[in-house]
Short mmCIF file of the C-alpha atoms (twelve columns), coordinates in Angstrom:
data_MODEL
# 
_entry.id   MODEL 
# 
loop_
_atom_site.group_PDB 
_atom_site.id 
_atom_site.type_symbol 
_atom_site.label_atom_id 
_atom_site.label_alt_id 
_atom_site.label_comp_id 
_atom_site.label_asym_id 
_atom_site.label_seq_id 
_atom_site.Cartn_x 
_atom_site.Cartn_y 
_atom_site.Cartn_z 
_atom_site.pdbx_PDB_model_num 
ATOM 1   C CA . MET A 1   -4.391  -10.265 -9.032  1 
ATOM 2   C CA . ASN A 2   -6.056  -12.440 -6.303  1 
ATOM 3   C CA . ILE A 3   -4.062  -12.714 -2.987  1 
ATOM 4   C CA . GLY A 4   -4.498  -15.632 -0.445  1 
ATOM 5   C CA . ILE A 5   -3.223  -14.902 3.101   1 
ATOM 6   C CA . VAL A 6   -1.904  -17.680 5.265   1 
ATOM 7   C CA . GLY A 7   -2.361  -16.659 9.025   1 
ATOM 8   C CA . PHE A 8   -4.407  -13.461 9.788   1 
ATOM 9   C CA . GLY A 9   -2.795  -12.174 12.879  1 
ATOM 10  C CA . GLY A 10  -1.305  -8.694  13.107  1 
ATOM 11  C CA . MET A 11  0.778   -8.846  10.090  1 
ATOM 12  C CA . GLY A 12  -1.896  -10.470 7.924   1 
ATOM 13  C CA . LYS A 13  -4.165  -7.476  8.992   1 
ATOM 14  C CA . THR A 14  -1.294  -5.237  8.034   1 
ATOM 15  C CA . HIS A 15  -0.771  -6.764  4.634   1 
ATOM 16  C CA . ALA A 16  -4.613  -6.734  3.784   1 
ATOM 17  C CA . TYR A 17  -4.645  -3.095  5.028   1 
ATOM 18  C CA . ALA A 18  -1.547  -2.477  2.435   1 
ATOM 19  C CA . VAL A 19  -3.433  -4.153  -0.582  1 
ATOM 20  C CA . GLU A 20  -6.802  -2.144  0.263   1 
ATOM 21  C CA . ASN A 21  -5.065  1.148   0.518   1 
ATOM 22  C CA . LEU A 22  -2.693  0.964   -2.624  1 
ATOM 23  C CA . LYS A 23  -5.203  2.884   -4.441  1 
ATOM 24  C CA . TYR A 24  -5.085  5.873   -2.167  1 
ATOM 25  C CA . PHE A 25  -1.234  5.939   -2.160  1 
ATOM 26  C CA . TYR A 26  -0.541  5.234   -5.812  1 
ATOM 27  C CA . SER A 27  -3.148  6.780   -8.259  1 
ATOM 28  C CA . PRO A 28  -3.851  5.813   -10.654 1 
ATOM 29  C CA . LEU A 29  -2.700  2.150   -10.332 1 
ATOM 30  C CA . ASP A 30  -1.643  0.265   -13.266 1 
ATOM 31  C CA . PHE A 31  -3.317  -3.043  -12.001 1 
ATOM 32  C CA . SER A 32  -5.880  -4.048  -9.505  1 
ATOM 33  C CA . ALA A 33  -5.421  -6.492  -6.684  1 
ATOM 34  C CA . LYS A 34  -7.482  -7.754  -3.726  1 
ATOM 35  C CA . VAL A 35  -7.457  -10.099 -0.775  1 
ATOM 36  C CA . LEU A 36  -9.612  -12.952 -2.114  1 
ATOM 37  C CA . GLY A 37  -9.387  -14.979 0.977   1 
ATOM 38  C CA . VAL A 38  -7.628  -16.279 4.245   1 
ATOM 39  C CA . CYS A 39  -6.638  -19.218 6.314   1 
ATOM 40  C CA . CYS A 40  -5.923  -19.573 9.715   1 
ATOM 41  C CA . ALA A 41  -4.997  -22.201 12.402  1 
ATOM 42  C CA . HIS A 42  -8.649  -22.274 13.260  1 
ATOM 43  C CA . PHE A 43  -11.393 -22.208 10.552  1 
ATOM 44  C CA . GLU A 44  -13.911 -20.250 12.579  1 
ATOM 45  C CA . LYS A 45  -11.063 -17.470 12.914  1 
ATOM 46  C CA . ALA A 46  -10.826 -17.208 9.129   1 
ATOM 47  C CA . GLU A 47  -14.591 -17.036 8.724   1 
ATOM 48  C CA . ALA A 48  -14.599 -14.218 11.058  1 
ATOM 49  C CA . ALA A 49  -11.996 -12.415 9.287   1 
ATOM 50  C CA . CYS A 50  -14.055 -12.865 5.914   1 
ATOM 51  C CA . LYS A 51  -17.092 -11.196 7.783   1 
ATOM 52  C CA . VAL A 52  -15.265 -8.275  9.155   1 
ATOM 53  C CA . PHE A 53  -13.039 -7.380  6.224   1 
ATOM 54  C CA . GLY A 54  -15.060 -8.486  3.341   1 
ATOM 55  C CA . PHE A 55  -13.076 -11.241 2.026   1 
ATOM 56  C CA . GLU A 56  -14.709 -13.804 -0.198  1 
ATOM 57  C CA . LYS A 57  -13.243 -17.161 0.741   1 
ATOM 58  C CA . ALA A 58  -12.214 -18.744 4.240   1 
ATOM 59  C CA . TYR A 59  -10.005 -21.653 3.587   1 
ATOM 60  C CA . ARG A 60  -9.941  -24.535 5.949   1 
ATOM 61  C CA . ASP A 61  -6.287  -24.912 5.424   1 
ATOM 62  C CA . GLU A 62  -3.267  -23.684 3.463   1 
ATOM 63  C CA . ASP A 63  -3.254  -26.591 0.986   1 
ATOM 64  C CA . GLU A 64  -6.915  -25.624 -0.130  1 
ATOM 65  C CA . LEU A 65  -5.774  -21.964 -0.274  1 
ATOM 66  C CA . ILE A 66  -2.511  -22.775 -2.494  1 
ATOM 67  C CA . ALA A 67  -4.478  -25.232 -4.768  1 
ATOM 68  C CA . ASP A 68  -7.334  -22.788 -5.640  1 
ATOM 69  C CA . PRO A 69  -6.819  -21.793 -9.202  1 
ATOM 70  C CA . CYS A 70  -8.122  -18.248 -8.517  1 
ATOM 71  C CA . ILE A 71  -5.288  -17.581 -6.243  1 
ATOM 72  C CA . ASP A 72  -2.371  -15.922 -7.998  1 
ATOM 73  C CA . ILE A 73  -0.452  -14.678 -5.036  1 
ATOM 74  C CA . VAL A 74  0.285   -16.524 -1.757  1 
ATOM 75  C CA . ASP A 75  0.949   -13.922 1.228   1 
ATOM 76  C CA . ILE A 76  2.679   -15.798 4.301   1 
ATOM 77  C CA . CYS A 77  1.978   -14.402 7.851   1 
ATOM 78  C CA . THR A 78  2.698   -17.579 9.818   1 
ATOM 79  C CA . PRO A 79  5.054   -18.089 12.662  1 
ATOM 80  C CA . ASN A 80  8.524   -18.581 11.347  1 
ATOM 81  C CA . HIS A 81  8.975   -22.369 11.799  1 
ATOM 82  C CA . LEU A 82  6.039   -22.893 9.442   1 
ATOM 83  C CA . HIS A 83  7.362   -20.925 6.508   1 
ATOM 84  C CA . TYR A 84  9.525   -23.420 4.928   1 
ATOM 85  C CA . GLU A 85  6.849   -26.067 4.070   1 
ATOM 86  C CA . THR A 86  4.343   -23.473 2.977   1 
ATOM 87  C CA . LEU A 87  6.984   -21.952 0.555   1 
ATOM 88  C CA . LYS A 88  7.646   -25.284 -0.820  1 
ATOM 89  C CA . LYS A 89  4.086   -25.819 -1.497  1 
ATOM 90  C CA . ALA A 90  3.425   -22.549 -2.928  1 
ATOM 91  C CA . ILE A 91  6.425   -22.912 -5.424  1 
ATOM 92  C CA . ALA A 92  5.493   -26.102 -6.432  1 
ATOM 93  C CA . ALA A 93  2.104   -24.640 -7.401  1 
ATOM 94  C CA . GLY A 94  3.472   -21.815 -9.528  1 
ATOM 95  C CA . LYS A 95  2.091   -19.008 -7.209  1 
ATOM 96  C CA . HIS A 96  3.856   -15.864 -6.650  1 
ATOM 97  C CA . ILE A 97  4.896   -15.381 -3.032  1 
ATOM 98  C CA . TYR A 98  4.939   -12.423 -0.534  1 
ATOM 99  C CA . CYS A 99  6.640   -13.782 2.716   1 
ATOM 100 C CA . GLU A 100 7.169   -12.324 6.278   1 
ATOM 101 C CA . LYS A 101 10.686  -12.201 7.537   1 
ATOM 102 C CA . PRO A 102 12.564  -14.277 8.270   1 
ATOM 103 C CA . LEU A 103 12.400  -16.232 5.248   1 
ATOM 104 C CA . CYS A 104 13.172  -19.621 6.961   1 
ATOM 105 C CA . ILE A 105 14.677  -20.600 10.209  1 
ATOM 106 C CA . THR A 106 17.962  -22.002 8.775   1 
ATOM 107 C CA . ASP A 107 20.425  -21.057 6.046   1 
ATOM 108 C CA . ALA A 108 20.077  -24.402 4.412   1 
ATOM 109 C CA . GLN A 109 16.268  -24.004 4.345   1 
ATOM 110 C CA . ALA A 110 16.471  -20.328 2.932   1 
ATOM 111 C CA . GLN A 111 19.179  -21.198 0.320   1 
ATOM 112 C CA . GLU A 112 16.935  -24.140 -0.991  1 
ATOM 113 C CA . ILE A 113 13.888  -22.049 -1.130  1 
ATOM 114 C CA . ALA A 114 15.626  -18.991 -3.036  1 
ATOM 115 C CA . ALA A 115 17.021  -21.799 -5.527  1 
ATOM 116 C CA . MET A 116 13.578  -23.299 -5.946  1 
ATOM 117 C CA . ALA A 117 11.991  -19.968 -6.630  1 
ATOM 118 C CA . ARG A 118 14.627  -19.003 -9.168  1 
ATOM 119 C CA . GLU A 119 14.207  -22.250 -10.870 1 
ATOM 120 C CA . LYS A 120 10.383  -22.058 -11.164 1 
ATOM 121 C CA . GLY A 121 10.709  -18.539 -12.271 1 
ATOM 122 C CA . ILE A 122 8.122   -17.147 -10.042 1 
ATOM 123 C CA . ILE A 123 8.173   -13.659 -8.448  1 
ATOM 124 C CA . CYS A 124 8.857   -13.580 -4.777  1 
ATOM 125 C CA . ALA A 125 9.512   -11.026 -1.947  1 
ATOM 126 C CA . VAL A 126 10.459  -11.082 1.650   1 
ATOM 127 C CA . VAL A 127 8.727   -8.388  3.776   1 
ATOM 128 C CA . PHE A 128 11.685  -6.036  4.831   1 
ATOM 129 C CA . ASN A 129 9.346   -3.293  4.849   1 
ATOM 130 C CA . THR A 130 11.564  -0.562  6.567   1 
ATOM 131 C CA . ARG A 131 13.238  -0.269  3.248   1 
ATOM 132 C CA . PHE A 132 10.462  1.714   1.749   1 
ATOM 133 C CA . LEU A 133 10.252  4.360   4.544   1 
ATOM 134 C CA . LEU A 134 11.185  7.606   2.852   1 
ATOM 135 C CA . PRO A 135 14.139  8.637   4.879   1 
ATOM 136 C CA . VAL A 136 15.589  5.190   4.445   1 
ATOM 137 C CA . LEU A 137 15.095  5.717   0.765   1 
ATOM 138 C CA . ARG A 138 16.888  8.899   0.806   1 
ATOM 139 C CA . ALA A 139 19.619  7.490   3.060   1 
ATOM 140 C CA . LYS A 140 20.483  4.941   0.212   1 
ATOM 141 C CA . GLU A 141 20.228  7.646   -2.316  1 
ATOM 142 C CA . LEU A 142 22.850  9.910   -0.380  1 
ATOM 143 C CA . VAL A 143 25.342  6.968   0.080   1 
ATOM 144 C CA . GLU A 144 25.017  5.614   -3.402  1 
ATOM 145 C CA . SER A 145 25.478  9.019   -4.779  1 
ATOM 146 C CA . GLY A 146 28.882  9.499   -3.098  1 
ATOM 147 C CA . ARG A 147 27.585  12.479  -0.585  1 
ATOM 148 C CA . ILE A 148 29.146  10.699  2.511   1 
ATOM 149 C CA . GLY A 149 32.101  9.145   0.579   1 
ATOM 150 C CA . ASP A 150 33.281  5.701   1.109   1 
ATOM 151 C CA . VAL A 151 31.450  4.037   3.890   1 
ATOM 152 C CA . LEU A 152 33.854  3.654   7.058   1 
ATOM 153 C CA . SER A 153 31.552  2.616   9.806   1 
ATOM 154 C CA . PHE A 154 27.847  2.041   10.774  1 
ATOM 155 C CA . SER A 155 25.729  1.424   13.846  1 
ATOM 156 C CA . GLY A 156 22.315  -0.161  13.815  1 
ATOM 157 C CA . ARG A 157 19.666  -0.814  16.495  1 
ATOM 158 C CA . PHE A 158 16.412  -2.222  16.959  1 
ATOM 159 C CA . LEU A 159 15.053  -2.015  20.534  1 
ATOM 160 C CA . HIS A 160 11.790  -2.970  21.999  1 
ATOM 161 C CA . SER A 161 10.528  -3.119  25.748  1 
ATOM 162 C CA . SER A 162 8.090   -5.949  25.321  1 
ATOM 163 C CA . ALA A 163 10.109  -8.332  27.481  1 
ATOM 164 C CA . ALA A 164 11.422  -5.969  29.762  1 
ATOM 165 C CA . ASP A 165 8.784   -7.012  32.468  1 
ATOM 166 C CA . PRO A 166 9.861   -10.325 33.925  1 
ATOM 167 C CA . GLU A 167 6.296   -10.777 35.022  1 
ATOM 168 C CA . ARG A 168 4.977   -10.668 31.445  1 
ATOM 169 C CA . ARG A 169 4.132   -13.791 29.691  1 
ATOM 170 C CA . ALA A 170 6.332   -14.907 26.785  1 
ATOM 171 C CA . GLY A 171 4.837   -14.677 23.483  1 
ATOM 172 C CA . TRP A 172 5.744   -17.254 20.424  1 
ATOM 173 C CA . LYS A 173 8.413   -14.739 19.119  1 
ATOM 174 C CA . GLN A 174 10.190  -15.425 22.107  1 
ATOM 175 C CA . ASN A 175 10.122  -19.216 21.984  1 
ATOM 176 C CA . ARG A 176 12.769  -20.825 19.753  1 
ATOM 177 C CA . GLU A 177 10.693  -23.913 18.948  1 
ATOM 178 C CA . ILE A 178 8.259   -21.678 17.151  1 
ATOM 179 C CA . CYS A 179 10.258  -18.664 16.050  1 
ATOM 180 C CA . GLY A 180 13.350  -20.595 15.271  1 
ATOM 181 C CA . GLY A 181 15.521  -17.983 16.932  1 
ATOM 182 C CA . GLY A 182 15.091  -14.988 19.383  1 
ATOM 183 C CA . VAL A 183 15.080  -11.393 18.861  1 
ATOM 184 C CA . LEU A 184 17.889  -11.583 16.388  1 
ATOM 185 C CA . PHE A 185 15.283  -13.201 13.842  1 
ATOM 186 C CA . ASP A 186 12.498  -10.919 14.719  1 
ATOM 187 C CA . LEU A 187 14.233  -7.460  14.880  1 
ATOM 188 C CA . GLY A 188 17.910  -8.174  13.916  1 
ATOM 189 C CA . SER A 189 16.746  -9.365  10.177  1 
ATOM 190 C CA . HIS A 190 15.498  -5.870  9.629   1 
ATOM 191 C CA . THR A 191 18.745  -4.066  10.725  1 
ATOM 192 C CA . ILE A 192 20.818  -6.568  8.908   1 
ATOM 193 C CA . ASP A 193 18.762  -6.000  5.827   1 
ATOM 194 C CA . LEU A 194 18.918  -2.254  6.131   1 
ATOM 195 C CA . ILE A 195 22.759  -2.186  6.622   1 
ATOM 196 C CA . ARG A 196 23.238  -4.914  3.753   1 
ATOM 197 C CA . TRP A 197 20.955  -2.915  1.387   1 
ATOM 198 C CA . ILE A 198 22.715  0.545   1.885   1 
ATOM 199 C CA . CYS A 199 26.399  -0.185  2.586   1 
ATOM 200 C CA . GLY A 200 26.893  -3.589  0.969   1 
ATOM 201 C CA . GLU A 201 27.542  -7.245  1.657   1 
ATOM 202 C CA . PHE A 202 28.809  -8.731  4.950   1 
ATOM 203 C CA . ARG A 203 32.252  -10.265 5.374   1 
ATOM 204 C CA . SER A 204 32.312  -11.510 8.927   1 
ATOM 205 C CA . VAL A 205 30.499  -11.192 12.060  1 
ATOM 206 C CA . SER A 206 30.944  -11.743 15.836  1 
ATOM 207 C CA . GLY A 207 27.863  -12.299 18.108  1 
ATOM 208 C CA . LEU A 208 26.765  -12.294 21.657  1 
ATOM 209 C CA . SER A 209 23.545  -13.616 22.936  1 
ATOM 210 C CA . GLN A 210 21.747  -12.511 25.984  1 
ATOM 211 C CA . ILE A 211 18.928  -13.980 28.027  1 
ATOM 212 C CA . ALA A 212 18.082  -11.507 30.762  1 
ATOM 213 C CA . TYR A 213 15.176  -13.328 32.592  1 
ATOM 214 C CA . PRO A 214 16.038  -17.245 32.263  1 
ATOM 215 C CA . THR A 215 12.702  -18.029 33.871  1 
ATOM 216 C CA . ARG A 216 9.526   -16.206 33.227  1 
ATOM 217 C CA . LEU A 217 5.755   -17.130 32.553  1 
ATOM 218 C CA . GLY A 218 5.060   -18.984 29.334  1 
ATOM 219 C CA . MET A 219 2.336   -18.386 26.894  1 
ATOM 220 C CA . ASN A 220 0.216   -20.957 29.170  1 
ATOM 221 C CA . GLY A 221 0.729   -18.864 32.380  1 
ATOM 222 C CA . GLU A 222 2.943   -21.647 33.876  1 
ATOM 223 C CA . GLU A 223 6.717   -21.363 34.725  1 
ATOM 224 C CA . TRP A 224 8.761   -21.571 31.741  1 
ATOM 225 C CA . GLN A 225 12.454  -21.584 30.815  1 
ATOM 226 C CA . THR A 226 13.541  -18.855 28.217  1 
ATOM 227 C CA . ASN A 227 14.981  -20.702 25.186  1 
ATOM 228 C CA . ALA A 228 15.541  -17.835 23.079  1 
ATOM 229 C CA . ASP A 229 17.777  -14.719 22.960  1 
ATOM 230 C CA . GLU A 230 15.984  -11.646 24.306  1 
ATOM 231 C CA . ALA A 231 18.731  -9.382  23.161  1 
ATOM 232 C CA . PHE A 232 21.591  -9.969  20.532  1 
ATOM 233 C CA . TYR A 233 24.879  -8.047  19.852  1 
ATOM 234 C CA . MET A 234 26.918  -8.063  16.904  1 
ATOM 235 C CA . THR A 235 30.189  -6.496  15.588  1 
ATOM 236 C CA . ALA A 236 30.689  -6.869  11.765  1 
ATOM 237 C CA . THR A 237 32.827  -6.260  8.750   1 
ATOM 238 C CA . LEU A 238 31.677  -5.506  5.459   1 
ATOM 239 C CA . GLU A 239 33.079  -6.350  2.039   1 
ATOM 240 C CA . CYS A 240 33.793  -2.606  1.365   1 
ATOM 241 C CA . GLY A 241 35.924  -2.641  4.423   1 
ATOM 242 C CA . ALA A 242 33.417  -0.758  6.744   1 
ATOM 243 C CA . CYS A 243 33.169  -2.031  10.529  1 
ATOM 244 C CA . GLY A 244 30.209  -1.507  12.776  1 
ATOM 245 C CA . THR A 245 27.847  -2.884  15.265  1 
ATOM 246 C CA . ILE A 246 24.410  -4.006  15.459  1 
ATOM 247 C CA . ALA A 247 22.446  -4.387  18.633  1 
ATOM 248 C CA . VAL A 248 18.671  -5.631  19.047  1 
ATOM 249 C CA . GLY A 249 16.649  -6.535  22.123  1 
ATOM 250 C CA . LYS A 250 13.251  -6.552  23.658  1 
ATOM 251 C CA . ILE A 251 14.686  -5.983  27.357  1 
ATOM 252 C CA . MET A 252 15.225  -2.139  26.963  1 
ATOM 253 C CA . ALA A 253 12.908  -0.299  29.288  1 
ATOM 254 C CA . GLY A 254 11.770  2.994   27.886  1 
ATOM 255 C CA . THR A 255 11.809  1.922   24.185  1 
ATOM 256 C CA . ASN A 256 8.903   1.391   21.833  1 
ATOM 257 C CA . ASP A 257 9.816   0.509   18.199  1 
ATOM 258 C CA . ASP A 258 13.326  2.196   18.433  1 
ATOM 259 C CA . HIS A 259 14.906  1.219   14.898  1 
ATOM 260 C CA . SER A 260 17.849  3.463   14.102  1 
ATOM 261 C CA . PHE A 261 20.873  3.579   12.218  1 
ATOM 262 C CA . GLU A 262 24.197  5.783   11.656  1 
ATOM 263 C CA . ILE A 263 26.352  5.429   8.574   1 
ATOM 264 C CA . TYR A 264 29.644  7.036   8.673   1 
ATOM 265 C CA . GLY A 265 31.755  7.959   5.487   1 
ATOM 266 C CA . THR A 266 34.725  9.817   4.410   1 
ATOM 267 C CA . LYS A 267 32.809  12.874  3.541   1 
ATOM 268 C CA . GLY A 268 30.023  12.781  6.058   1 
ATOM 269 C CA . SER A 269 27.179  10.700  7.739   1 
ATOM 270 C CA . VAL A 270 23.510  10.044  7.611   1 
ATOM 271 C CA . ALA A 271 21.220  8.806   10.580  1 
ATOM 272 C CA . PHE A 272 17.889  7.657   10.803  1 
ATOM 273 C CA . ASP A 273 15.521  6.892   13.673  1 
ATOM 274 C CA . LEU A 274 12.145  5.356   13.328  1 
ATOM 275 C CA . MET A 275 10.649  7.142   16.269  1 
ATOM 276 C CA . GLN A 276 11.293  10.279  14.200  1 
ATOM 277 C CA . PRO A 277 10.423  8.937   11.062  1 
ATOM 278 C CA . ASN A 278 9.721   12.090  8.852   1 
ATOM 279 C CA . PHE A 279 13.283  13.218  8.912   1 
ATOM 280 C CA . LEU A 280 16.798  11.872  7.759   1 
ATOM 281 C CA . ARG A 281 19.834  13.635  9.521   1 
ATOM 282 C CA . PHE A 282 22.599  14.253  7.202   1 
ATOM 283 C CA . TYR A 283 26.239  15.598  8.029   1 
ATOM 284 C CA . ASP A 284 28.212  17.007  5.168   1 
ATOM 285 C CA . ALA A 285 31.869  16.992  6.320   1 
ATOM 286 C CA . THR A 286 33.083  18.923  3.151   1 
ATOM 287 C CA . ALA A 287 31.079  21.911  4.136   1 
ATOM 288 C CA . PRO A 288 33.205  24.875  5.598   1 
ATOM 289 C CA . GLU A 289 34.001  24.265  9.101   1 
ATOM 290 C CA . SER A 290 31.858  27.342  10.265  1 
ATOM 291 C CA . GLU A 291 28.810  25.687  8.512   1 
ATOM 292 C CA . ARG A 292 29.016  22.204  9.660   1 
ATOM 293 C CA . GLY A 293 26.365  20.412  11.543  1 
ATOM 294 C CA . TYR A 294 23.733  17.797  11.260  1 
ATOM 295 C CA . THR A 295 20.847  18.720  8.935   1 
ATOM 296 C CA . ASN A 296 17.334  17.460  9.332   1 
ATOM 297 C CA . ILE A 297 16.186  16.559  5.724   1 
ATOM 298 C CA . GLU A 298 12.268  16.549  5.465   1 
ATOM 299 C CA . CYS A 299 11.210  13.302  4.180   1 
ATOM 300 C CA . CYS A 300 7.467   13.846  4.873   1 
ATOM 301 C CA . GLY A 301 5.166   11.929  2.492   1 
ATOM 302 C CA . ARG A 302 2.401   14.337  2.889   1 
ATOM 303 C CA . TYR A 303 -0.073  11.595  3.866   1 
ATOM 304 C CA . PRO A 304 -2.431  11.415  6.772   1 
ATOM 305 C CA . ALA A 305 -0.930  9.637   9.801   1 
ATOM 306 C CA . PRO A 306 -2.785  6.286   10.888  1 
ATOM 307 C CA . SER A 307 -4.496  6.568   14.285  1 
ATOM 308 C CA . GLY A 308 -6.495  4.325   16.504  1 
ATOM 309 C CA . VAL A 309 -5.526  0.887   18.094  1 
ATOM 310 C CA . PHE A 310 -4.194  -0.402  14.613  1 
ATOM 311 C CA . PRO A 311 -1.429  -1.332  13.932  1 
ATOM 312 C CA . GLY A 312 -0.753  -0.791  17.529  1 
ATOM 313 C CA . VAL A 313 -0.018  2.227   20.039  1 
ATOM 314 C CA . LYS A 314 3.762   1.706   19.648  1 
ATOM 315 C CA . ALA A 315 3.842   1.881   15.972  1 
ATOM 316 C CA . PRO A 316 5.325   5.449   14.952  1 
ATOM 317 C CA . VAL A 317 3.935   7.525   12.168  1 
ATOM 318 C CA . GLY A 318 4.703   6.222   8.853   1 
ATOM 319 C CA . TRP A 319 5.079   2.468   9.836   1 
ATOM 320 C CA . LEU A 320 2.096   1.439   7.743   1 
ATOM 321 C CA . ARG A 321 3.202   3.556   4.767   1 
ATOM 322 C CA . GLY A 322 6.369   1.233   4.662   1 
ATOM 323 C CA . HIS A 323 4.105   -1.664  4.423   1 
ATOM 324 C CA . VAL A 324 2.116   0.095   1.667   1 
ATOM 325 C CA . GLY A 325 5.207   0.643   -0.256  1 
ATOM 326 C CA . SER A 326 6.534   -2.914  0.068   1 
ATOM 327 C CA . MET A 327 3.374   -4.308  -1.315  1 
ATOM 328 C CA . TYR A 328 3.255   -2.209  -4.050  1 
ATOM 329 C CA . ASN A 329 6.817   -2.660  -4.943  1 
ATOM 330 C CA . PHE A 330 6.075   -6.468  -5.047  1 
ATOM 331 C CA . LEU A 331 2.487   -6.467  -6.869  1 
ATOM 332 C CA . ASP A 332 3.863   -3.922  -9.412  1 
ATOM 333 C CA . CYS A 333 6.661   -6.559  -10.408 1 
ATOM 334 C CA . VAL A 334 4.088   -9.389  -10.749 1 
ATOM 335 C CA . HIS A 335 2.171   -7.161  -12.767 1 
ATOM 336 C CA . ARG A 336 5.034   -6.264  -15.164 1 
ATOM 337 C CA . GLY A 337 6.551   -9.792  -15.147 1 
ATOM 338 C CA . VAL A 338 9.943   -8.576  -13.520 1 
ATOM 339 C CA . PRO A 339 12.054  -9.805  -10.606 1 
ATOM 340 C CA . CYS A 340 11.345  -8.328  -7.257  1 
ATOM 341 C CA . ALA A 341 13.627  -7.003  -4.505  1 
ATOM 342 C CA . PRO A 342 14.001  -7.619  -1.594  1 
ATOM 343 C CA . SER A 343 13.927  -11.100 -3.194  1 
ATOM 344 C CA . PHE A 344 14.248  -14.689 -1.369  1 
ATOM 345 C CA . ASP A 345 17.997  -14.230 -2.556  1 
ATOM 346 C CA . ASP A 346 17.903  -11.255 -0.115  1 
ATOM 347 C CA . GLY A 347 16.066  -13.129 2.563   1 
ATOM 348 C CA . ALA A 348 18.258  -15.939 2.269   1 
ATOM 349 C CA . ALA A 349 21.689  -13.690 2.516   1 
ATOM 350 C CA . VAL A 350 20.166  -12.271 5.685   1 
ATOM 351 C CA . GLN A 351 19.534  -15.671 6.870   1 
ATOM 352 C CA . ARG A 352 23.075  -16.752 6.462   1 
ATOM 353 C CA . ILE A 353 24.194  -13.594 8.454   1 
ATOM 354 C CA . MET A 354 22.048  -14.336 11.310  1 
ATOM 355 C CA . GLU A 355 23.084  -18.132 11.542  1 
ATOM 356 C CA . ALA A 356 26.858  -17.041 11.340  1 
ATOM 357 C CA . ALA A 357 25.966  -14.500 14.223  1 
ATOM 358 C CA . TYR A 358 24.351  -17.611 16.187  1 
ATOM 359 C CA . LEU A 359 27.254  -19.732 15.641  1 
ATOM 360 C CA . SER A 360 29.803  -16.921 16.575  1 
ATOM 361 C CA . ALA A 361 27.856  -16.370 19.937  1 
ATOM 362 C CA . GLU A 362 28.142  -20.244 20.576  1 
ATOM 363 C CA . LYS A 363 31.825  -20.382 19.636  1 
ATOM 364 C CA . GLY A 364 33.027  -17.168 21.063  1 
ATOM 365 C CA . ALA A 365 34.808  -16.284 18.008  1 
ATOM 366 C CA . ARG A 366 34.390  -14.405 14.895  1 
ATOM 367 C CA . VAL A 367 32.738  -16.163 12.017  1 
ATOM 368 C CA . ASP A 368 33.175  -15.389 8.280   1 
ATOM 369 C CA . ILE A 369 30.216  -15.135 5.966   1 
ATOM 370 C CA . LYS A 370 30.724  -17.715 3.288   1 
# 
């Protein structure tokens, strides 16, 4: 299977790493896959990537990449506001698609894309890579098997410090014109997906948006007015009756890649922290009172920890393993010709929840998920 990557920044490199290293994590592989080529905003960058990483083709634009009959899979790693048009082209060309989150920047776009993909019969996936971390997989298993009973409450957080310094220039993910939203899109989409995947569908949300630094330096170094949420807070109800909170932000000093959740049930609870990625905490409320207490369930995958400057000094041990697992899950589905999850329907569902949260923050009222 030949993959063409559209956009080759940090996530493009991460996806290419995942493809290249599948053979080390999944042996023997039932299929073969490689990154055939890339395209970037500037052709020179695509050429440089080919030289450094050994790709065969540097494309001048995404149209050339998508039209290439040698390309089986289009991997989209561009800024959010570009996804919609690229997705439509790739679907029309009958390519299988692996797309970074969020799927699109509006609910209407996401629903349209999901419907188009279903009608075309292609295999698609949204990169909710945190699903594939071992403690998260174990948490879902414990919840689904009834070990914590009926889910009553939950709490999820994804906190960064990348915007905590008001003197630091804003990046494109902080610009609504490019990102389509703010931190809710960038970080919140992951947390919403995990809660929905483990606990069930959302029923209603109430959102609160925060801009801590209305004025900061823009990408060009000039004074710029912040136009996207730097933090976002939600309360939510689920179809199962559970209630909970989600908080995401990039203004939290002292945090790195602090993605965590707790899920509380009638018989116990589970808790996960990405900064402690080798363990899932489990509390069994059915145990004798004298034996109760959180247990650290060891979820180590017995794989070497990635090191160095890639993917970044803040990424905890195991972060790349989630991307490798996500890529394997998608390519295996393509190989077997079966639907993939997380699907575009999952991406569209998360998009609808985020849009409802933004609407709630704007109206100052709870919004039902329709």
